[in-house]
Short mmCIF file of C-alpha atoms in Angstrom, two decimals:
data_model
loop_
_atom_site.label_atom_id
_atom_site.label_comp_id
_atom_site.label_asym_id
_atom_site.label_seq_id
_atom_site.Cartn_x
_atom_site.Cartn_y
_atom_site.Cartn_z
CA MET A 204 -0.25 -0.17 -0.04
CA ARG A 205 1.12 3.65 -0.64
CA ILE A 206 1.96 5.43 2.66
CA ILE A 207 3.68 8.70 3.59
CA ALA A 208 6.95 8.36 5.61
CA ALA A 209 9.65 10.79 7.23
CA VAL A 210 12.47 8.94 5.25
CA VAL A 211 16.32 9.98 6.62
CA HIS A 212 18.44 9.39 3.48
CA ARG A 213 21.95 9.19 4.87
CA ARG A 214 23.88 9.79 8.15
CA HIS A 215 22.97 13.35 9.49
CA GLY A 216 20.23 13.93 6.82
CA ASP A 217 17.20 15.64 7.17
CA PHE A 218 13.63 14.02 7.75
CA GLU A 219 12.10 14.27 4.28
CA LEU A 220 8.17 13.56 3.81
CA GLU A 221 7.81 11.10 1.07
CA ASP A 222 5.20 8.46 -0.78
CA VAL A 223 6.44 5.08 -0.23
CA LEU A 224 5.35 1.74 -0.25
CA LEU A 225 4.50 -0.39 2.63
CA ASP A 226 4.20 -4.30 2.36
CA GLU A 227 1.09 -6.09 3.69
CA PRO A 228 1.63 -7.73 7.17
CA GLY A 229 3.14 -11.19 7.18
CA GLU A 230 3.32 -13.89 9.91
CA GLY A 231 2.94 -12.56 13.37
CA GLU A 232 2.29 -9.23 11.90
CA VAL A 233 -0.34 -6.45 12.17
CA LEU A 234 -1.00 -3.35 10.12
CA VAL A 235 -1.44 -0.18 12.10
CA ARG A 236 -2.70 3.14 10.96
CA VAL A 237 -0.73 5.51 13.13
CA THR A 238 -2.62 8.33 14.51
CA ALA A 239 0.31 9.72 16.38
CA THR A 240 3.80 8.96 17.44
CA GLY A 241 6.34 10.58 19.80
CA ILE A 242 9.88 11.97 19.14
CA CYS A 243 12.69 10.53 21.38
CA HIS A 244 16.06 11.45 21.84
CA THR A 245 17.08 7.86 20.28
CA ASP A 246 15.71 9.07 17.17
CA SER A 247 17.87 11.90 16.97
CA ILE A 248 21.10 10.01 17.80
CA THR A 249 20.32 7.14 15.11
CA ARG A 250 19.81 9.90 12.47
CA HIS A 251 23.32 10.83 13.28
CA GLY A 252 24.62 7.10 13.17
CA ASP A 253 25.00 6.76 16.89
CA LEU A 254 22.94 3.56 16.67
CA PRO A 255 23.47 1.16 13.70
CA PHE A 256 20.37 1.40 12.09
CA PRO A 257 21.07 1.02 8.41
CA LEU A 258 20.13 4.18 6.27
CA PRO A 259 18.12 5.13 3.92
CA GLY A 260 15.03 4.24 6.32
CA VAL A 261 12.30 5.41 8.44
CA LEU A 262 12.83 5.93 12.11
CA GLY A 263 10.04 6.67 15.33
CA HIS A 264 9.30 4.46 17.90
CA GLU A 265 6.43 5.76 20.06
CA GLY A 266 3.46 5.41 17.92
CA ALA A 267 -0.11 4.95 18.73
CA GLY A 268 -2.85 4.06 16.27
CA VAL A 269 -5.86 1.72 15.27
CA VAL A 270 -5.24 -1.79 13.85
CA GLU A 271 -6.37 -1.99 10.17
CA ALA A 272 -5.54 -5.51 9.21
CA VAL A 273 -4.12 -8.70 10.86
CA GLY A 274 -1.66 -11.17 9.54
CA PRO A 275 -1.76 -14.95 9.90
CA GLY A 276 -0.88 -16.68 13.18
CA VAL A 277 -1.77 -13.26 15.49
CA PRO A 278 -4.20 -14.16 18.33
CA GLY A 279 -5.96 -11.36 20.47
CA VAL A 280 -6.02 -8.71 18.14
CA ALA A 281 -8.70 -7.51 15.92
CA GLU A 282 -9.13 -4.66 13.18
CA GLY A 283 -10.22 -1.69 14.83
CA ASP A 284 -8.39 -2.16 18.24
CA HIS A 285 -6.79 0.85 19.84
CA VAL A 286 -3.03 -0.03 20.27
CA VAL A 287 0.29 1.77 21.72
CA LEU A 288 3.24 0.23 19.77
CA GLY A 289 5.45 -1.06 22.43
CA TRP A 290 8.96 -2.62 22.27
CA PRO A 291 9.33 -5.98 20.24
CA TRP A 292 10.52 -9.49 21.49
CA CYS A 293 10.44 -12.68 20.30
CA GLY A 294 8.47 -14.68 23.07
CA GLU A 295 11.25 -17.88 22.68
CA CYS A 296 14.48 -16.97 23.97
CA ARG A 297 15.19 -17.63 27.73
CA ASN A 298 14.78 -14.12 28.68
CA CYS A 299 11.36 -13.90 27.24
CA LEU A 300 10.36 -17.20 28.72
CA ASP A 301 11.72 -15.97 32.04
CA GLY A 302 9.50 -12.70 31.91
CA ARG A 303 12.18 -10.70 30.76
CA PRO A 304 11.01 -9.22 27.15
CA ARG A 305 13.14 -6.21 27.37
CA TYR A 306 16.04 -8.30 27.35
CA CYS A 307 15.00 -10.53 24.68
CA LEU A 308 18.18 -12.25 23.23
CA ARG A 309 17.11 -11.17 19.66
CA LEU A 310 16.33 -7.44 20.84
CA GLY A 311 19.30 -5.92 18.62
CA GLU A 312 17.94 -7.82 15.62
CA LEU A 313 14.16 -6.65 16.29
CA LEU A 314 14.96 -2.81 17.25
CA VAL A 315 17.92 -2.20 14.64
CA GLY A 316 17.98 -4.67 12.14
CA GLY A 317 16.11 -2.82 9.29
CA GLY A 318 13.32 -5.16 8.30
CA ARG A 319 12.52 -4.32 4.76
CA ALA A 320 8.69 -3.86 5.13
CA LEU A 321 9.18 -0.72 3.20
CA ARG A 322 10.28 0.53 -0.24
CA ARG A 323 10.37 3.86 -2.50
CA LEU A 324 8.27 4.03 -5.25
CA ASP A 325 10.92 2.69 -7.55
CA GLY A 326 11.06 -0.41 -5.61
CA SER A 327 14.25 0.08 -3.85
CA PRO A 328 14.47 -0.99 -0.27
CA LEU A 329 13.70 1.35 2.89
CA ALA A 330 15.02 0.15 6.44
CA SER A 331 12.13 -0.54 8.53
CA HIS A 332 10.81 -1.94 11.85
CA PHE A 333 12.83 0.52 13.96
CA PHE A 334 12.05 -0.51 17.35
CA GLY A 335 9.76 -2.68 15.53
CA GLN A 336 7.76 -0.30 14.21
CA SER A 337 9.30 2.76 12.17
CA SER A 338 6.20 5.18 13.36
CA PHE A 339 7.17 8.43 11.36
CA ALA A 340 4.97 7.44 8.91
CA THR A 341 1.22 7.00 8.31
CA HIS A 342 0.96 3.76 8.72
CA ALA A 343 3.17 0.75 10.17
CA VAL A 344 3.76 -3.18 10.16
CA VAL A 345 4.42 -4.50 13.59
CA PRO A 346 4.94 -7.57 15.41
CA TYR A 347 1.69 -8.37 17.69
CA ARG A 348 3.96 -9.18 20.47
CA GLY A 349 4.70 -5.48 21.05
CA LEU A 350 1.27 -4.15 20.72
CA VAL A 351 -0.55 -2.91 24.05
CA PRO A 352 -4.50 -2.56 23.68
CA VAL A 353 -5.84 0.57 25.20
CA ASP A 354 -9.44 1.59 25.82
CA THR A 355 -11.27 3.28 22.56
CA SER A 356 -11.98 6.19 25.08
CA LEU A 357 -8.46 7.31 25.61
CA PRO A 358 -6.83 9.96 23.41
CA LEU A 359 -4.47 8.07 21.08
CA ASP A 360 -2.50 11.48 20.35
CA LEU A 361 -1.11 11.35 23.86
CA LEU A 362 -0.16 7.77 24.26
CA GLY A 363 2.64 6.74 22.01
CA PRO A 364 5.49 8.08 24.35
CA LEU A 365 4.13 5.56 26.80
CA ALA A 366 6.17 2.84 24.40
CA CYS A 367 9.50 4.35 25.15
CA GLY A 368 10.41 7.32 26.91
CA LEU A 369 7.82 7.60 29.89
CA SER A 370 7.93 3.70 30.57
CA THR A 371 11.88 3.94 30.44
CA GLY A 372 12.04 6.76 33.34
CA ALA A 373 9.17 5.36 35.16
CA GLY A 374 9.74 1.81 34.87
CA ALA A 375 13.39 2.14 35.90
CA VAL A 376 12.03 3.64 39.41
CA LEU A 377 9.01 1.36 39.77
CA ASN A 378 10.65 -1.75 38.44
CA VAL A 379 14.14 -1.76 39.09
CA LEU A 380 14.96 0.90 42.04
CA ARG A 381 11.73 0.49 43.89
CA PRO A 382 12.92 3.22 46.62
CA ASN A 383 11.99 2.45 50.08
CA ALA A 384 10.51 4.59 52.48
CA GLY A 385 12.47 7.62 53.58
CA SER A 386 15.09 7.31 50.97
CA SER A 387 16.97 9.58 48.71
CA ILE A 388 16.87 9.43 44.81
CA VAL A 389 18.61 11.86 42.08
CA VAL A 390 17.42 12.06 38.86
CA PHE A 391 20.07 13.45 36.11
CA GLY A 392 18.21 15.14 33.04
CA ALA A 393 14.85 16.34 33.40
CA GLY A 394 13.44 15.70 30.11
CA THR A 395 10.45 13.32 29.40
CA VAL A 396 12.43 10.19 30.88
CA GLY A 397 13.69 12.17 33.60
CA LEU A 398 10.22 13.85 34.48
CA ALA A 399 8.77 10.29 34.15
CA ALA A 400 11.16 9.14 36.77
CA ILE A 401 10.32 11.90 39.09
CA MET A 402 6.42 11.58 38.81
CA ALA A 403 6.94 7.90 39.46
CA ALA A 404 9.50 8.64 42.60
CA ARG A 405 6.70 10.65 43.82
CA ASN A 406 4.57 7.53 43.95
CA SER A 407 7.08 5.85 46.03
CA GLY A 408 8.41 5.91 49.63
CA ALA A 409 11.62 8.30 48.78
CA THR A 410 11.07 11.13 50.66
CA ARG A 411 14.11 13.24 49.03
CA ILE A 412 13.64 13.55 44.83
CA ILE A 413 16.42 15.81 43.30
CA ALA A 414 16.61 16.68 39.69
CA VAL A 415 19.65 17.82 37.73
CA ASP A 416 19.37 19.87 34.54
CA ARG A 417 21.06 22.63 32.63
CA HIS A 418 17.53 24.07 31.75
CA GLU A 419 15.87 26.42 34.59
CA SER A 420 12.63 25.78 32.84
CA ARG A 421 12.80 22.04 33.20
CA LEU A 422 13.89 22.25 36.78
CA ARG A 423 10.77 24.43 37.45
CA ALA A 424 8.46 21.53 35.68
CA ALA A 425 10.73 19.04 37.91
CA ARG A 426 9.79 20.80 41.11
CA ARG A 427 6.07 20.72 39.63
CA TYR A 428 5.86 17.33 39.28
CA GLY A 429 7.44 16.16 42.28
CA ALA A 430 11.33 17.26 42.83
CA THR A 431 11.81 18.52 46.32
CA GLU A 432 15.30 19.69 45.49
CA VAL A 433 16.92 20.82 42.32
CA ILE A 434 20.33 21.65 41.13
CA ASN A 435 21.27 23.61 38.07
CA ALA A 436 24.23 21.96 36.58
CA THR A 437 25.45 25.04 34.69
CA THR A 438 26.26 26.77 37.74
CA ASP A 439 26.58 23.95 40.43
CA ASP A 440 28.76 20.79 41.02
CA PRO A 441 26.00 18.37 40.90
CA VAL A 442 27.89 15.44 42.90
CA GLY A 443 28.90 18.17 45.54
CA ALA A 444 25.23 19.68 45.69
CA VAL A 445 23.76 16.02 46.13
CA HIS A 446 25.85 15.07 49.06
CA GLU A 447 25.21 18.72 50.65
CA ILE A 448 21.67 18.26 50.11
CA CYS A 449 21.62 14.69 51.66
CA ALA A 450 23.97 15.41 54.37
CA GLY A 451 26.22 12.24 52.40
CA PRO A 452 25.41 10.42 49.25
CA ALA A 453 22.03 9.62 47.93
CA ASP A 454 20.30 6.08 48.05
CA PHE A 455 19.88 6.01 44.39
CA SER A 456 20.44 7.86 41.32
CA LEU A 457 19.13 7.97 37.71
CA GLU A 458 20.91 8.95 34.81
CA CYS A 459 18.68 10.02 31.67
CA THR A 460 20.90 12.00 29.29
CA GLY A 461 23.44 9.58 27.94
CA ALA A 462 26.10 12.08 28.40
CA VAL A 463 29.40 10.06 29.54
CA ALA A 464 30.30 12.85 32.10
CA VAL A 465 26.97 12.74 33.38
CA CYS A 466 27.34 8.85 33.94
CA ARG A 467 29.99 9.43 36.04
CA GLN A 468 28.53 12.22 38.19
CA ALA A 469 25.36 9.79 38.46
CA VAL A 470 27.57 7.09 40.13
CA ASP A 471 29.45 9.50 42.28
CA SER A 472 26.40 10.78 43.80
CA VAL A 473 25.61 7.50 45.68
CA GLY A 474 27.66 5.94 48.07
CA MET A 475 28.10 2.28 49.93
CA ARG A 476 24.86 0.03 49.10
CA GLY A 477 23.57 2.63 46.90
CA THR A 478 22.26 1.99 43.26
CA CYS A 479 22.80 3.96 40.13
CA ALA A 480 20.70 2.97 37.20
CA LEU A 481 21.75 4.15 33.71
CA ILE A 482 19.00 4.56 31.06
CA GLY A 483 20.02 7.18 28.80
CA GLY A 484 20.84 6.65 25.31
CA ALA A 485 24.63 7.15 24.88
CA PRO A 486 26.16 6.69 21.69
CA ALA A 487 27.48 3.32 20.56
CA GLY A 488 30.65 2.52 21.53
CA ALA A 489 30.58 5.17 24.39
CA ARG A 490 32.76 4.20 27.51
CA ILE A 491 32.66 5.57 31.15
CA GLU A 492 35.26 4.99 33.88
CA LEU A 493 34.45 4.68 37.81
CA ASP A 494 36.40 4.65 40.83
CA HIS A 495 37.11 0.90 41.53
CA LEU A 496 37.22 1.36 45.22
CA SER A 497 34.20 3.30 45.99
CA THR A 498 32.40 1.14 43.45
CA LEU A 499 33.63 -2.26 45.49
CA TRP A 500 32.20 -0.85 48.77
CA GLY A 501 28.45 -2.04 48.02
CA LYS A 502 27.78 0.47 45.23
CA ARG A 503 25.57 -1.01 42.22
CA VAL A 504 25.86 0.36 38.82
CA VAL A 505 22.93 -1.24 36.57
CA GLY A 506 22.03 -0.99 33.13
CA VAL A 507 18.26 -0.68 32.56
CA LEU A 508 16.36 -1.06 29.20
CA GLY A 509 13.01 0.32 28.54
CA GLY A 510 11.94 0.35 32.43
CA GLU A 511 11.94 -3.21 32.26
CA GLY A 512 8.94 -5.38 33.08
CA ARG A 513 6.11 -6.20 30.43
CA SER A 514 5.22 -3.27 28.05
CA THR A 515 1.24 -4.20 28.94
CA THR A 516 1.82 -4.14 32.59
CA LEU A 517 3.90 -0.96 32.83
CA ILE A 518 1.76 0.93 30.62
CA THR A 519 -1.47 -0.06 32.02
CA THR A 520 -0.15 1.12 35.06
CA LEU A 521 0.70 4.40 34.29
CA LEU A 522 -2.61 5.23 32.52
CA ASP A 523 -4.18 4.05 35.74
CA LEU A 524 -1.87 6.39 37.74
CA HIS A 525 -2.80 9.01 35.25
CA ARG A 526 -6.41 8.36 35.67
CA GLN A 527 -5.88 8.81 39.53
CA GLY A 528 -4.31 12.10 38.92
CA ARG A 529 -0.80 10.70 40.05
CA PHE A 530 1.04 10.51 36.79
CA PRO A 531 0.07 13.79 34.58
CA PHE A 532 2.23 12.84 31.33
CA ASP A 533 -0.17 14.68 29.45
CA GLU A 534 1.06 17.82 30.65
CA LEU A 535 4.48 17.02 28.99
CA VAL A 536 3.29 16.69 25.42
CA THR A 537 3.23 19.64 22.69
CA HIS A 538 1.94 18.36 19.33
CA PHE A 539 3.00 19.18 15.84
CA PRO A 540 1.69 18.53 12.49
CA PHE A 541 3.72 15.27 10.89
CA GLU A 542 5.09 18.05 8.18
CA ARG A 543 6.75 19.61 10.98
CA ILE A 544 8.68 17.08 12.09
CA SER A 545 11.82 18.89 11.67
CA ALA A 546 10.83 21.95 13.81
CA ALA A 547 9.56 19.54 16.61
CA ILE A 548 12.84 17.86 17.00
CA GLU A 549 14.40 21.27 16.80
CA ALA A 550 11.92 22.62 19.67
CA ALA A 551 12.88 19.51 21.76
CA GLU A 552 16.64 19.87 21.31
CA ALA A 553 16.57 23.65 22.39
CA GLY A 554 14.70 22.88 25.56
CA GLU A 555 11.63 24.69 24.11
CA VAL A 556 9.33 21.48 24.78
CA ILE A 557 9.52 18.63 26.76
CA LYS A 558 7.80 15.87 24.60
CA PRO A 559 7.19 16.53 21.09
CA VAL A 560 4.33 14.52 19.47
CA LEU A 561 3.41 14.35 15.71
CA ARG A 562 -0.24 13.93 14.72
CA MET A 563 -0.73 12.12 11.45
CA PRO A 564 -2.52 13.63 8.63
#
């Protein structure tokens, strides 16, 4: 079928809206009409070559929409269903069978393998299935296991970011760190991921929630959504400020920026028996150095993909919290028409908006 997609032709290239051809859904796949899709930092770094996705191709991985066709071998999904396009997983490897689909042994292939569901009008191939979806398009063919059904009364043009950015931040707190009563947590980076983590921490036993960022506007947002203290990394030393606020190291830290220097600050912000979770998307091949002795003394440094857990459980939980007024993620969203994708990305990178979401024509 003929659709419209934002194609990146080369490393550092622009997003160019083009008519392209999309294959029909195959075994285990579903065709979704994309209503809206969030823009994530991972889309940007992939365009610049920092994730190994083949180009030319179509990015986008925070889509939500309506099922239009179902391929063979797809249980529990019907035409007309409203869905969030979550992360793919094979369902057969030992990690999937252990209930840890975020760490599917085929994850690299499924996220950035560049499956060939898309073609130019002349028949030449375009890389697709970015994070199992390539949602910078009016339609996407996706594996059914990544779908999260949602109630038809919910606004689809708000739900896409639940697939990645919001789940990554909130899930790291709720599924992995699980702050105990009276604990302290410091969040480095107050963009979508960090603010989702702060909202989640506010629903935990943590009584000291510290946000670190360079943008005053985002620090104000962090206070609004649950931060008890904020640190401007442009004017203050974050590690020293955290130790001063907590009268020593924090219990937990969360690194949401993917910047190597910030990763080290996040690790140094926690002490003995403290835990630092690295969740930001750094360029492929990035390296960090840690102080061996202080890490050896019971400090834990963990990597967390996509908030862990299962997409359906996590997204459903966040929607329940939102309905109760305890996870107001809708306030982070700024909508842009699909044709303004470049302007939306520029606004996010400049810190003018927190979570840009593209509405499809």
